[in-house]
Tab-separated table of C-alpha atoms in Angstrom:
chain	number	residue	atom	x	y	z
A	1	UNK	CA	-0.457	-16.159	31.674
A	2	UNK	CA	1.171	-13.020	33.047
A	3	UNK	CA	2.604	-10.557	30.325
A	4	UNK	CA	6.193	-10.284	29.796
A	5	UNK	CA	8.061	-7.720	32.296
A	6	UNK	CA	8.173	-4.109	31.255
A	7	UNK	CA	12.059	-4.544	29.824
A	8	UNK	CA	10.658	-6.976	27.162
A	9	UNK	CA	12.410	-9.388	25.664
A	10	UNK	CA	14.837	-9.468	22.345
A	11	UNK	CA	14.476	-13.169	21.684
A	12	UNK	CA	11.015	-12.883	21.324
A	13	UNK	CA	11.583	-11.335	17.761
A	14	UNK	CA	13.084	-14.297	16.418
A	15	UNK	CA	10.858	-15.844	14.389
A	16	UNK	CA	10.455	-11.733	12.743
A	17	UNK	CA	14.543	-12.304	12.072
A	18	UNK	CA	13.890	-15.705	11.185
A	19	UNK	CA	11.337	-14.594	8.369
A	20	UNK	CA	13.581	-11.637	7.284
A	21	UNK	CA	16.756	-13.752	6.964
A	22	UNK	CA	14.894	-16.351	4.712
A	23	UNK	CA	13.242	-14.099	2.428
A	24	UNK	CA	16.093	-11.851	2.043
A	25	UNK	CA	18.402	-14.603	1.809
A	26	UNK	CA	16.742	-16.442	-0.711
A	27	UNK	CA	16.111	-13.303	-2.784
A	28	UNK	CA	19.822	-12.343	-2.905
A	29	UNK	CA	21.086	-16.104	-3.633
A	30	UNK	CA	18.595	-16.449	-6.245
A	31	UNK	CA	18.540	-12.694	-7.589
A	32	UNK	CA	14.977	-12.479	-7.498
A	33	UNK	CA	13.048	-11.372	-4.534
A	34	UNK	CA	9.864	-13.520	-5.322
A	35	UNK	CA	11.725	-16.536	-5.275
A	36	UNK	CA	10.515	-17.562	-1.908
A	37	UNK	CA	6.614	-16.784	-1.355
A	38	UNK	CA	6.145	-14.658	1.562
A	39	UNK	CA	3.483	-16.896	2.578
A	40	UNK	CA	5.934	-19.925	3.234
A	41	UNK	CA	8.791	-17.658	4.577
A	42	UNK	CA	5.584	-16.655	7.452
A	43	UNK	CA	4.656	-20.293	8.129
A	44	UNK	CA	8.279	-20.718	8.988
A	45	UNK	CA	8.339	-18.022	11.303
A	46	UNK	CA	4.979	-18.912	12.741
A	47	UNK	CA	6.690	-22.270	13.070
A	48	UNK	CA	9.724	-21.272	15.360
A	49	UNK	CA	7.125	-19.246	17.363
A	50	UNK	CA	5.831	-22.363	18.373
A	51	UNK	CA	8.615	-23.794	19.629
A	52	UNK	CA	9.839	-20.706	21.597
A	53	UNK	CA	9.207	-19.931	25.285
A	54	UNK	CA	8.504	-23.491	26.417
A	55	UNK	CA	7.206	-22.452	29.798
A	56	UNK	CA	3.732	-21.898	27.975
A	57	UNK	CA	1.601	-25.128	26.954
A	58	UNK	CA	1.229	-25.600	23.118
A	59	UNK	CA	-2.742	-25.161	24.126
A	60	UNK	CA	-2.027	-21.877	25.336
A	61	UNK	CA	-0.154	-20.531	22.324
A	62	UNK	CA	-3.012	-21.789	20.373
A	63	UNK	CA	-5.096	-19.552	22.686
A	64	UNK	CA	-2.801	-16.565	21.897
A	65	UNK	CA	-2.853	-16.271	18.172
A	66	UNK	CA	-6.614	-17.229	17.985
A	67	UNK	CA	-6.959	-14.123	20.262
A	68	UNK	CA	-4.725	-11.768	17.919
A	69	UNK	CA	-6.950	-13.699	14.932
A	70	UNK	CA	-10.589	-12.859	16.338
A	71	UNK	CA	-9.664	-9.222	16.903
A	72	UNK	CA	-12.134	-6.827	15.628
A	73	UNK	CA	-9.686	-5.034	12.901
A	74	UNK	CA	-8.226	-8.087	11.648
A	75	UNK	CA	-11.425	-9.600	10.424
A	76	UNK	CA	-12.336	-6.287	9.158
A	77	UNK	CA	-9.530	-5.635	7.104
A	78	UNK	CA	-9.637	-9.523	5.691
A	79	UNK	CA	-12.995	-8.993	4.638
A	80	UNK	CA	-12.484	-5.564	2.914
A	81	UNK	CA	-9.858	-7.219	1.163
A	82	UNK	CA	-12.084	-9.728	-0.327
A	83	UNK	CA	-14.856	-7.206	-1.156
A	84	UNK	CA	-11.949	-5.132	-2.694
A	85	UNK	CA	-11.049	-7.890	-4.886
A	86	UNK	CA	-14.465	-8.660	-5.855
A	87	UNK	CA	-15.120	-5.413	-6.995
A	88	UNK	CA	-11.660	-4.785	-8.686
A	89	UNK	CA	-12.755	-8.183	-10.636
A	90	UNK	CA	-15.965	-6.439	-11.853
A	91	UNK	CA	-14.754	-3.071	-13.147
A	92	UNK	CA	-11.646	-4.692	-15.216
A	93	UNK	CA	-13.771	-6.947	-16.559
A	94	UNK	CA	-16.520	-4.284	-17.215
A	95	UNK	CA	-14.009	-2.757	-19.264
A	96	UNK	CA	-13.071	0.007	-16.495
A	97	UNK	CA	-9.874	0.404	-16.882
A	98	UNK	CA	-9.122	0.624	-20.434
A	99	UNK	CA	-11.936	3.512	-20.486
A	100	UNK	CA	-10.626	5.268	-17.615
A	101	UNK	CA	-7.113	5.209	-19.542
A	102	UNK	CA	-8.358	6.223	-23.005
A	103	UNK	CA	-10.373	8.577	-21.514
A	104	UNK	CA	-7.644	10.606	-19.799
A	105	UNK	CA	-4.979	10.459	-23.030
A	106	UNK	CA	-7.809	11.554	-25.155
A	107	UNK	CA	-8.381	14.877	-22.591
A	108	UNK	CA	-4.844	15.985	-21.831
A	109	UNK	CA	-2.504	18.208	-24.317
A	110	UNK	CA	0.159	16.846	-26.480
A	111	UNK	CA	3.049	18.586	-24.926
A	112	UNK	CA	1.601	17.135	-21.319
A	113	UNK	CA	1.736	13.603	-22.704
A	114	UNK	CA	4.551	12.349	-19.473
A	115	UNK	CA	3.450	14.109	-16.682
A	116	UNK	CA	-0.463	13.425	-17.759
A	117	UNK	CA	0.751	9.745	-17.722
A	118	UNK	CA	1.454	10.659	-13.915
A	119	UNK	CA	-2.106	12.653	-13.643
A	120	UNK	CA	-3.708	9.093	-15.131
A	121	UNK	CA	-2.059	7.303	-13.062
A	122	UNK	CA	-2.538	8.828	-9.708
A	123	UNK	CA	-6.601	8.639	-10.681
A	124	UNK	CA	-6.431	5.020	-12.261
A	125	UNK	CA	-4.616	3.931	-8.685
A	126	UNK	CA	-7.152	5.544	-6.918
A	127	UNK	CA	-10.051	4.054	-8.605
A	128	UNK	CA	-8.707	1.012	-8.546
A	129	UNK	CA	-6.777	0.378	-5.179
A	130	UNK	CA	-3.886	-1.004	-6.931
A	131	UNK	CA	0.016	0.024	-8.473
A	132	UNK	CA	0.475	-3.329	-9.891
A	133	UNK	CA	-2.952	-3.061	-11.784
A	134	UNK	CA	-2.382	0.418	-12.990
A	135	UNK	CA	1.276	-0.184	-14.379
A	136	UNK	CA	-0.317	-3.147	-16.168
A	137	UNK	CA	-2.844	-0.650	-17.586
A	138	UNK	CA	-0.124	2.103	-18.542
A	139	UNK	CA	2.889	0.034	-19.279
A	140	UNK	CA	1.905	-0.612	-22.539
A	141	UNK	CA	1.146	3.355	-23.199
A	142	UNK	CA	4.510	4.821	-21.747
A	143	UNK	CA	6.087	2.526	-24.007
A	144	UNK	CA	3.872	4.292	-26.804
A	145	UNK	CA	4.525	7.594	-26.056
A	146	UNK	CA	8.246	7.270	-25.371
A	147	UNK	CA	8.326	5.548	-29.162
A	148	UNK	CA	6.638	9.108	-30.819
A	149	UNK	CA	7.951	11.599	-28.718
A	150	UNK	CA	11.901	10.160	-28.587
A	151	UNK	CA	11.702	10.690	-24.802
A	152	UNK	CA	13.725	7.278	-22.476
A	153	UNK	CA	11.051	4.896	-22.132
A	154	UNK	CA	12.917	5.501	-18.605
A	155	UNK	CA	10.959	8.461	-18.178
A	156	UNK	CA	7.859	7.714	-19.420
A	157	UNK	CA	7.516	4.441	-17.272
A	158	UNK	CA	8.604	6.815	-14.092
A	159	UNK	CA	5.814	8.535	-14.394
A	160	UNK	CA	3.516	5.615	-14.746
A	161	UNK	CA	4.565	4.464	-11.282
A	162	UNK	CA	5.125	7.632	-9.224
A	163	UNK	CA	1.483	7.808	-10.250
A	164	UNK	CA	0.873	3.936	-9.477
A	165	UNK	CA	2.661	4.538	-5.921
A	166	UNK	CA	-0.094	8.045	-5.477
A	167	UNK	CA	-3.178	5.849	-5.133
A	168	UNK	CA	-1.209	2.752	-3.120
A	169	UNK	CA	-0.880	5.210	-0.646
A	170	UNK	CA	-4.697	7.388	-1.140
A	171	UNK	CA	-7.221	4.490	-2.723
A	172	UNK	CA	-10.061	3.842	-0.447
A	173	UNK	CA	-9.969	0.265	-1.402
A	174	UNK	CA	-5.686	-0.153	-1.664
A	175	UNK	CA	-4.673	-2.929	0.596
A	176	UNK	CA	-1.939	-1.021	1.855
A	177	UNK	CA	-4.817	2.097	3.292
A	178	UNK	CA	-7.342	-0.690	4.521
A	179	UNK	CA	-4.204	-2.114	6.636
A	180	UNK	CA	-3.033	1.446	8.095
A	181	UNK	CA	-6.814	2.289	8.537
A	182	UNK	CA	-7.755	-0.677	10.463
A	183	UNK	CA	-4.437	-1.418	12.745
A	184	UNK	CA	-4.522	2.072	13.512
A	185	UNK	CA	-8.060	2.480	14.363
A	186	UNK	CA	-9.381	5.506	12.456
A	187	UNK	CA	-11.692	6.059	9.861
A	188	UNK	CA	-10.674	5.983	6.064
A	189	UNK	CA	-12.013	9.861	5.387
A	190	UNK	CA	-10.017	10.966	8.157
A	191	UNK	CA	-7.178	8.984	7.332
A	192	UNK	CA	-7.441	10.124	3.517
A	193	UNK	CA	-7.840	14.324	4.181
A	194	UNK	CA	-5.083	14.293	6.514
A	195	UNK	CA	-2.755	12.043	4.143
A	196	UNK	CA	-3.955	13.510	1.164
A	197	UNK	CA	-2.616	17.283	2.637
A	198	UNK	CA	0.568	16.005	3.310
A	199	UNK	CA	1.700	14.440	-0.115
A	200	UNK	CA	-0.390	17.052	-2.214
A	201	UNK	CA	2.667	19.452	-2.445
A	202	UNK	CA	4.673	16.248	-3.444
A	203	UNK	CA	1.958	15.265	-6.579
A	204	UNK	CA	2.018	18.600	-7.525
A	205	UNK	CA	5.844	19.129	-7.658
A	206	UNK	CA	5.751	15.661	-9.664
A	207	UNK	CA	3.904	17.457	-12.049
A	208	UNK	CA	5.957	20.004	-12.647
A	209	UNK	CA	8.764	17.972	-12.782
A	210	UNK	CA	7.317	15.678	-15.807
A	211	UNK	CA	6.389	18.896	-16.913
A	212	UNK	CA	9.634	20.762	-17.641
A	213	UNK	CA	11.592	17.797	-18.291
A	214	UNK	CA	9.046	17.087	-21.358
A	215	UNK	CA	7.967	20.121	-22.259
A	216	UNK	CA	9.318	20.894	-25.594
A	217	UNK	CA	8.504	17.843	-27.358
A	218	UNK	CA	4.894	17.102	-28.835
A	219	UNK	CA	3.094	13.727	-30.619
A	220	UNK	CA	-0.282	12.801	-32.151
A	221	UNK	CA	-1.732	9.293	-30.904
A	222	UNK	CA	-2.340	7.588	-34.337
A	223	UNK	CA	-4.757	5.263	-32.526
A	224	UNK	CA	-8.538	5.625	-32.127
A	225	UNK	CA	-8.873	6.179	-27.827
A	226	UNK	CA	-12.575	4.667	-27.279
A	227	UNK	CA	-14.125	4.918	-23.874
A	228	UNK	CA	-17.632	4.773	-22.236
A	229	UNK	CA	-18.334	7.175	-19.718
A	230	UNK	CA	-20.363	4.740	-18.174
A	231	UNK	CA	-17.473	1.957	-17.913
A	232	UNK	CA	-15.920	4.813	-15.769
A	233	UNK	CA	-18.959	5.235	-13.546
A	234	UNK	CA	-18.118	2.434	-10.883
A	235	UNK	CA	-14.881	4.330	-10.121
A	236	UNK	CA	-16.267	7.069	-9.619
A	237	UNK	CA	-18.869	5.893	-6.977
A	238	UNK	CA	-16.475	3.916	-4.887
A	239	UNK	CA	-14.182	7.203	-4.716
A	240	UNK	CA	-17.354	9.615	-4.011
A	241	UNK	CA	-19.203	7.321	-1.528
A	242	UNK	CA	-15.378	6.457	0.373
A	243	UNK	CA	-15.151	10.341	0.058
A	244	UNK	CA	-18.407	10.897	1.799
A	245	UNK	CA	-17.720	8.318	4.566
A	246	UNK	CA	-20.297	5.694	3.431
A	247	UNK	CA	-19.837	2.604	4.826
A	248	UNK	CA	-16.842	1.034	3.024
A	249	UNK	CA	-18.751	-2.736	2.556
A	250	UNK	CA	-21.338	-0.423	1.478
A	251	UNK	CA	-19.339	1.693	-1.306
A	252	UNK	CA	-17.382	-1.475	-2.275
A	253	UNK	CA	-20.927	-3.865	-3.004
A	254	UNK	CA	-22.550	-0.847	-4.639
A	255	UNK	CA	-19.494	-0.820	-6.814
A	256	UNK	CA	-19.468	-4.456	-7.663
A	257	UNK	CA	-23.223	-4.335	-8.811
A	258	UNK	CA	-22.905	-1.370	-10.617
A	259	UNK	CA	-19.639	-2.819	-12.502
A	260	UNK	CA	-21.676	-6.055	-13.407
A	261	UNK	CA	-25.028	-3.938	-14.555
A	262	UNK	CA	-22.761	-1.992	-16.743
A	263	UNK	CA	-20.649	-4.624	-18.432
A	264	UNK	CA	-23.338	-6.809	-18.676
A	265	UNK	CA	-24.910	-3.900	-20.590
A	266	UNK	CA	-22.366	-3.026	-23.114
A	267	UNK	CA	-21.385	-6.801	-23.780
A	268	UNK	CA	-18.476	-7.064	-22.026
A	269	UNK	CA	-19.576	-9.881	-19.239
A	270	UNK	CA	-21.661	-12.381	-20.129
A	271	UNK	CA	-24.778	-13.067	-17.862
A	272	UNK	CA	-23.330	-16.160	-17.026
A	273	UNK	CA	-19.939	-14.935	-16.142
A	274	UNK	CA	-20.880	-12.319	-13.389
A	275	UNK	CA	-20.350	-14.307	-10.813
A	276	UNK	CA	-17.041	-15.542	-11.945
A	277	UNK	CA	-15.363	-12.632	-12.661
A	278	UNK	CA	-16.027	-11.109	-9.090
A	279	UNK	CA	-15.007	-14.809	-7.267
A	280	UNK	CA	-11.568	-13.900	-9.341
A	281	UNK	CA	-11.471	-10.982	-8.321
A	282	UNK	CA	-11.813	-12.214	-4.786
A	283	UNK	CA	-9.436	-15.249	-5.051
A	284	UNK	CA	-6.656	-12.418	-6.251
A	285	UNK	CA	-6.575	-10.972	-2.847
A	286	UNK	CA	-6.142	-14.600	-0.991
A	287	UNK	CA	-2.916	-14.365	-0.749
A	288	UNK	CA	-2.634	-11.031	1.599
A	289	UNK	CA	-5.484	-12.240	3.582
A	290	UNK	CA	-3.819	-15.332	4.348
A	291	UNK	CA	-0.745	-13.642	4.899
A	292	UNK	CA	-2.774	-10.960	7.375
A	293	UNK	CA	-4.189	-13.912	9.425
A	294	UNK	CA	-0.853	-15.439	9.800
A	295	UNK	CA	1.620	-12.118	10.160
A	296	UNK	CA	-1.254	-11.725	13.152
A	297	UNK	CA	-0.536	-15.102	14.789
A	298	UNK	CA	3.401	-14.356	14.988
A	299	UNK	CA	2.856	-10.701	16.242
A	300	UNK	CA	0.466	-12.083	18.956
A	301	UNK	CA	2.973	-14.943	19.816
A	302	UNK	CA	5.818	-12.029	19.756
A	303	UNK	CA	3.984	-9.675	21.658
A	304	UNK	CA	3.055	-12.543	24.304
A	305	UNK	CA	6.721	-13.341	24.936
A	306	UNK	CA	7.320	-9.899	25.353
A	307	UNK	CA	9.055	-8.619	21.943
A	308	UNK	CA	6.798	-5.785	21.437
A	309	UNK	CA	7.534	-4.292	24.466
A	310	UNK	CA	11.642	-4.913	23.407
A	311	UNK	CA	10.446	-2.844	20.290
A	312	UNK	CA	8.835	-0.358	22.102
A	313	UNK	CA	11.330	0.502	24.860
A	314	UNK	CA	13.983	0.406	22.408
A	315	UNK	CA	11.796	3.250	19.941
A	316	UNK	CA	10.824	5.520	23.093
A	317	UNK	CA	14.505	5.365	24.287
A	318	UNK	CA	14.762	7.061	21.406
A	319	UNK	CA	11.622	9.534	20.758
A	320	UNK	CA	11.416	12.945	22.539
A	321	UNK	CA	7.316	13.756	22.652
A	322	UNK	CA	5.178	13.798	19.858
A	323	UNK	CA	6.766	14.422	16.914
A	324	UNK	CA	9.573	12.144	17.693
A	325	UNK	CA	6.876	9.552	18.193
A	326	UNK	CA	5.514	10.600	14.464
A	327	UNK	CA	8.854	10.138	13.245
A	328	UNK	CA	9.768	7.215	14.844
A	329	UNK	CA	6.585	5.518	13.264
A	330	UNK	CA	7.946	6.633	9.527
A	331	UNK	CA	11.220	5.414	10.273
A	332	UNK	CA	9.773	1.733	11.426
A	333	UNK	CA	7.279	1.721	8.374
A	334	UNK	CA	9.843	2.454	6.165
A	335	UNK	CA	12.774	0.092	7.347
A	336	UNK	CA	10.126	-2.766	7.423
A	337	UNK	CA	8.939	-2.872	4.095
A	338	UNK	CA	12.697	-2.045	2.845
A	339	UNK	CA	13.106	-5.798	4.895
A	340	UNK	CA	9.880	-7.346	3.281
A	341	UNK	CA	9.712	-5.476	0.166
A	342	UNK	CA	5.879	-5.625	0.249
A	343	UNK	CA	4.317	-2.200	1.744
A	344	UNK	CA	1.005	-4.163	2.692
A	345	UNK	CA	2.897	-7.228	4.724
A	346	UNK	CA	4.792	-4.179	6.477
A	347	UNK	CA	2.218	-2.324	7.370
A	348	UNK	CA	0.603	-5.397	8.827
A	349	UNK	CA	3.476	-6.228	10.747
A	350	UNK	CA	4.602	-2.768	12.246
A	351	UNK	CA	0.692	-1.525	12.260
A	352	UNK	CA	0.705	-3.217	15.873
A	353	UNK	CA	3.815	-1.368	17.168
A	354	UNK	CA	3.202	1.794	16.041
A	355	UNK	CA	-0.576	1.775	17.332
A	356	UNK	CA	1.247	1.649	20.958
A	357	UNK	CA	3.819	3.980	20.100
A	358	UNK	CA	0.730	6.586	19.050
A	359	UNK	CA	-1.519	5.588	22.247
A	360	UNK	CA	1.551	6.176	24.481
A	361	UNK	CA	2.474	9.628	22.920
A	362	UNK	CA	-1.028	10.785	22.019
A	363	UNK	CA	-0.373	10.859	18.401
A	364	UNK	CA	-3.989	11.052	16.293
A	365	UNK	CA	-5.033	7.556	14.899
A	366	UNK	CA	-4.758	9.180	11.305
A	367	UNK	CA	-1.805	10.434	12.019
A	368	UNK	CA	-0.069	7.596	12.319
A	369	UNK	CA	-1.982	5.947	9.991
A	370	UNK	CA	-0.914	8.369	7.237
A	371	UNK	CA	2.867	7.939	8.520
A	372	UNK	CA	2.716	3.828	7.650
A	373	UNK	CA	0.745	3.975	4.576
A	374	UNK	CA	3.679	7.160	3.629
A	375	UNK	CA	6.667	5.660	4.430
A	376	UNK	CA	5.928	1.599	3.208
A	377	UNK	CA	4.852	3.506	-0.185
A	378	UNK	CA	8.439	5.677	-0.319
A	379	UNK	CA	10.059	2.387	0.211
A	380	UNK	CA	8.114	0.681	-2.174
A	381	UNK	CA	8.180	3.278	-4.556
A	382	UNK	CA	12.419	3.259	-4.786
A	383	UNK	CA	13.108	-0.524	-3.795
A	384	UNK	CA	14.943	-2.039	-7.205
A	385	UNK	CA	13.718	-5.476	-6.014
A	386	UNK	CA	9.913	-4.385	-5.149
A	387	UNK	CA	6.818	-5.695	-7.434
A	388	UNK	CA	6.354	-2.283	-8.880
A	389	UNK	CA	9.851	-1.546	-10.312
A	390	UNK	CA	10.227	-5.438	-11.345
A	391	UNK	CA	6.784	-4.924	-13.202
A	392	UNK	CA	7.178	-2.053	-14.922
A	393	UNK	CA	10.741	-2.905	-16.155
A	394	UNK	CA	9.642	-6.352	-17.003
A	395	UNK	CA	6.760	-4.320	-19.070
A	396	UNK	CA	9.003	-2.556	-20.779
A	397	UNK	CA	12.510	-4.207	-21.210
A	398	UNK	CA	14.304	-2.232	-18.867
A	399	UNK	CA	15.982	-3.149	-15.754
A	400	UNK	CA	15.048	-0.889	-12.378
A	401	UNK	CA	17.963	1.016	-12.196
A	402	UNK	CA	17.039	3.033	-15.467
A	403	UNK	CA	13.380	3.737	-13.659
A	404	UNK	CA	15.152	4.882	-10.194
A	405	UNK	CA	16.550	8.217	-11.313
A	406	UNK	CA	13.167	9.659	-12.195
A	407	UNK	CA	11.100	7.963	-8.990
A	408	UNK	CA	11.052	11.733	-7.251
A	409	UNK	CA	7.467	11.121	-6.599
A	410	UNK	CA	8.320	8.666	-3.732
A	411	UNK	CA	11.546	11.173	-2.856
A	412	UNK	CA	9.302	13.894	-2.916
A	413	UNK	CA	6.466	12.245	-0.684
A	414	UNK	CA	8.992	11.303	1.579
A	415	UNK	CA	10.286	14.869	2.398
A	416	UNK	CA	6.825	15.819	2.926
A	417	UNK	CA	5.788	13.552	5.230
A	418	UNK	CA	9.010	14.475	7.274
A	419	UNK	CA	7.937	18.487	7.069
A	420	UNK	CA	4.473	17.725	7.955
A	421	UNK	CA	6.284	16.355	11.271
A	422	UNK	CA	8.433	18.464	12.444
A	423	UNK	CA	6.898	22.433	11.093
A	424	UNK	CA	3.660	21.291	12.459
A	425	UNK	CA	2.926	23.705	15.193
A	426	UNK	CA	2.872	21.569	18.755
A	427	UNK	CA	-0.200	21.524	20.115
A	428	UNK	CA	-1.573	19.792	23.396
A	429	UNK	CA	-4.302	17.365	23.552
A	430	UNK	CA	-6.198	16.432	20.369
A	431	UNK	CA	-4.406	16.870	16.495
A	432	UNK	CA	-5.167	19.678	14.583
């Protein structure tokens, strides 16, 4: 079938206002934005796809999506999603985390108990390739340290997720970097050094920050923090081998088998459980590989009928050269996962668009990598109604709007990425 013309076509995005108008919808009639599974608000979508643009046969359509399905970086990121969960389902159950934890409290100063919670939680997120795990994992001792030190548990749980929301966007094995990585086409060390210069000044300012705001109050833990160095070892290689540019299937299997050996060792898995806690680990990610595969059937359906090419025209109507092109990336990352209130899903669904926008305007693969997994994280990082502020003030009785006033991580990361677009000097041909 011939492509669309070069105008596009508006209609074509229905079935993306179709998904955004039930899942916002039911999250505002309901007052919780998990009401309605992504998953099913998708299928829906997926559904009026099918029925648009009849002059194509139902055969064809099927053609389509299993074209957008087969590509190269779709199956690549599904799999490194599974392999991510696997391994995730090792180390926790290896006793990772709570090591990792203990053995950060038990190394930083009394008077830098809240911004060390940020410090732990920037490397926990890291390690682990998840803010939802590593709020779980620090909830618990924001709430502690807020109790001895007379600090708002408001604070304390800020820090825990400004730190949560520095690895979503960094970890070699987040969902979030495997999605900008692979729709954008670059490699994950690339993508990590240039991403990782652009929101250090942000980390560090955070820092500070947590720093001053804390720094004249001091507490002893009354509690014995135990940790194994060894527990702490899988981390370490998955962020060292990702670091060196091994092979991530490679890092991510070395890490599982390493995870098992060493729980298995100190008596935290059974010998008969090894299996079972990596297949959990691996059925926890399902749910955004089934929502990858079917976020790529609607974009290929959409981009058939011609609504990318709507998209596009409308963005480059709007972007003057490169940096405008940069920005205009951030700005779609950003306003999609304010719509789906899930930083992975949106970098899935405007990972497509934005790889054109950068081929057309000759923006650097990491580049605009860095700009998607930035700006879905900022979002994420200040949305009241996102998992990570419902978590943590679930965790710790509060309600999200007594977390927001501390969040400058995400504030801070956002301001960065926009100076790291427009002081860059200009420069013709390749990135610098």
């Amino acid at each position: 079938m011939e492509k669309e013309n070069e105008k596009g076509r508006a209609i074509a995005l229905l079935p993306i206002g179709i998904f955004l108008v039930i899942f916002l919808g039911a999250g505002i009639v309901f007052g919780d934005f998990y009401a309605m599974p992504a998953i099913v608000a998708f299928l829906i979508a997926l559904f009026v796809a099918f029925f648009q643009n009849r002059e194509l046969k139902f055969d064809d359509k099927i053609k389509v999506i299993a074209r957008g399905v087969g590509e190269e970086n779709i199956i690549t990121m599904s799999l490194i999603f599974l392999s991510a969960g696997g391994f995730s389902g090792a180390v926790t159950a290896a006793g990772g985390v709570d090591s990792t934890v203990n053995l950060g409290l038990s190394l930083i100063p009394a008077h830098f108990a809240v911004a060390g919670l940020f410090i732990i939680g920037c490397f926990i997120s890291v390690s682990m390739g998840t803010s939802m795990g590593t709020i779980a994992a620090l909830a618990p001792i924001a709430a502690g340290i807020s109790e001895k030190t007379g600090f708002s548990m408001g604070i304390c749980i800020a820090a825990v997720v400004c730190g949560a929301m520095f690895g979503d966007n960094l970890s070699m094995i987040s969902d979030t970097t495997i999605a900008a990585v692979k729709t954008q086409g670059c490699e994950m060390r690339d993508k990590f050094k240039a991403n990782f210069l652009i929101i250090l000044p942000a980390a560090v300012i955070t820092i500070v920050y947590f720093w001053f705001i804390t720094r004249n109050v001091n507490y002893r833990m009354s509690e014995n923090l135990e940790y194994n160095l060894w527990e702490v070892v899988p981390y370490l290689v998955v962020l060292i081998g990702a670091l060196l540019g091994i092979n991530v299937f490679l890092v991510l299997v070395s890490g599982i088998v390493i995870s098992l050996i060493v729980g298995v060792a100190a008596g935290n898995i059974l010998l008969s459980e090894m299996f079972t806690v990596v297949g959990d680990g691996v059925t926890s990610m399902y749910d955004i590989t089934v929502i990858s595969i079917i976020v790529a059937c609607i974009v290929s359906l959409v981009r058939e009928y011609g609504g990318i090419q709507f998209i596009l025209n409308l963005i480059k109507s709007r972007i003057r050269g490169k940096k405008g092109a940069e920005a205009g990336i951030a700005l779609l990352a950003l306003f999609v996962d304010l719509c789906t209130a899930n930083n992975t899903v949106a970098i899935v669904m405007a990972g497509p668009i934005a790889k054109e926008i950068s081929d057309d305007y000759g923006v650097d693969p990491k580049r605009s990598a860095s700009m998607l997994d930035i700006y879905t994280s900022v979002g994420q990082g200040l949305i009241p109604y996102g998992a990570q502020l419902l978590s943590a003030a679930t965790l710790t009785a509060l309600t999200p709007f007594e977390i927001i006033p501390h969040l400058v991580y995400p504030v801070l990361m956002a301001v960065c990425g926009f100076l790291s677009i427009f002081l860059r000097k200009s420069s013709k041909g390749a990135e610098a």
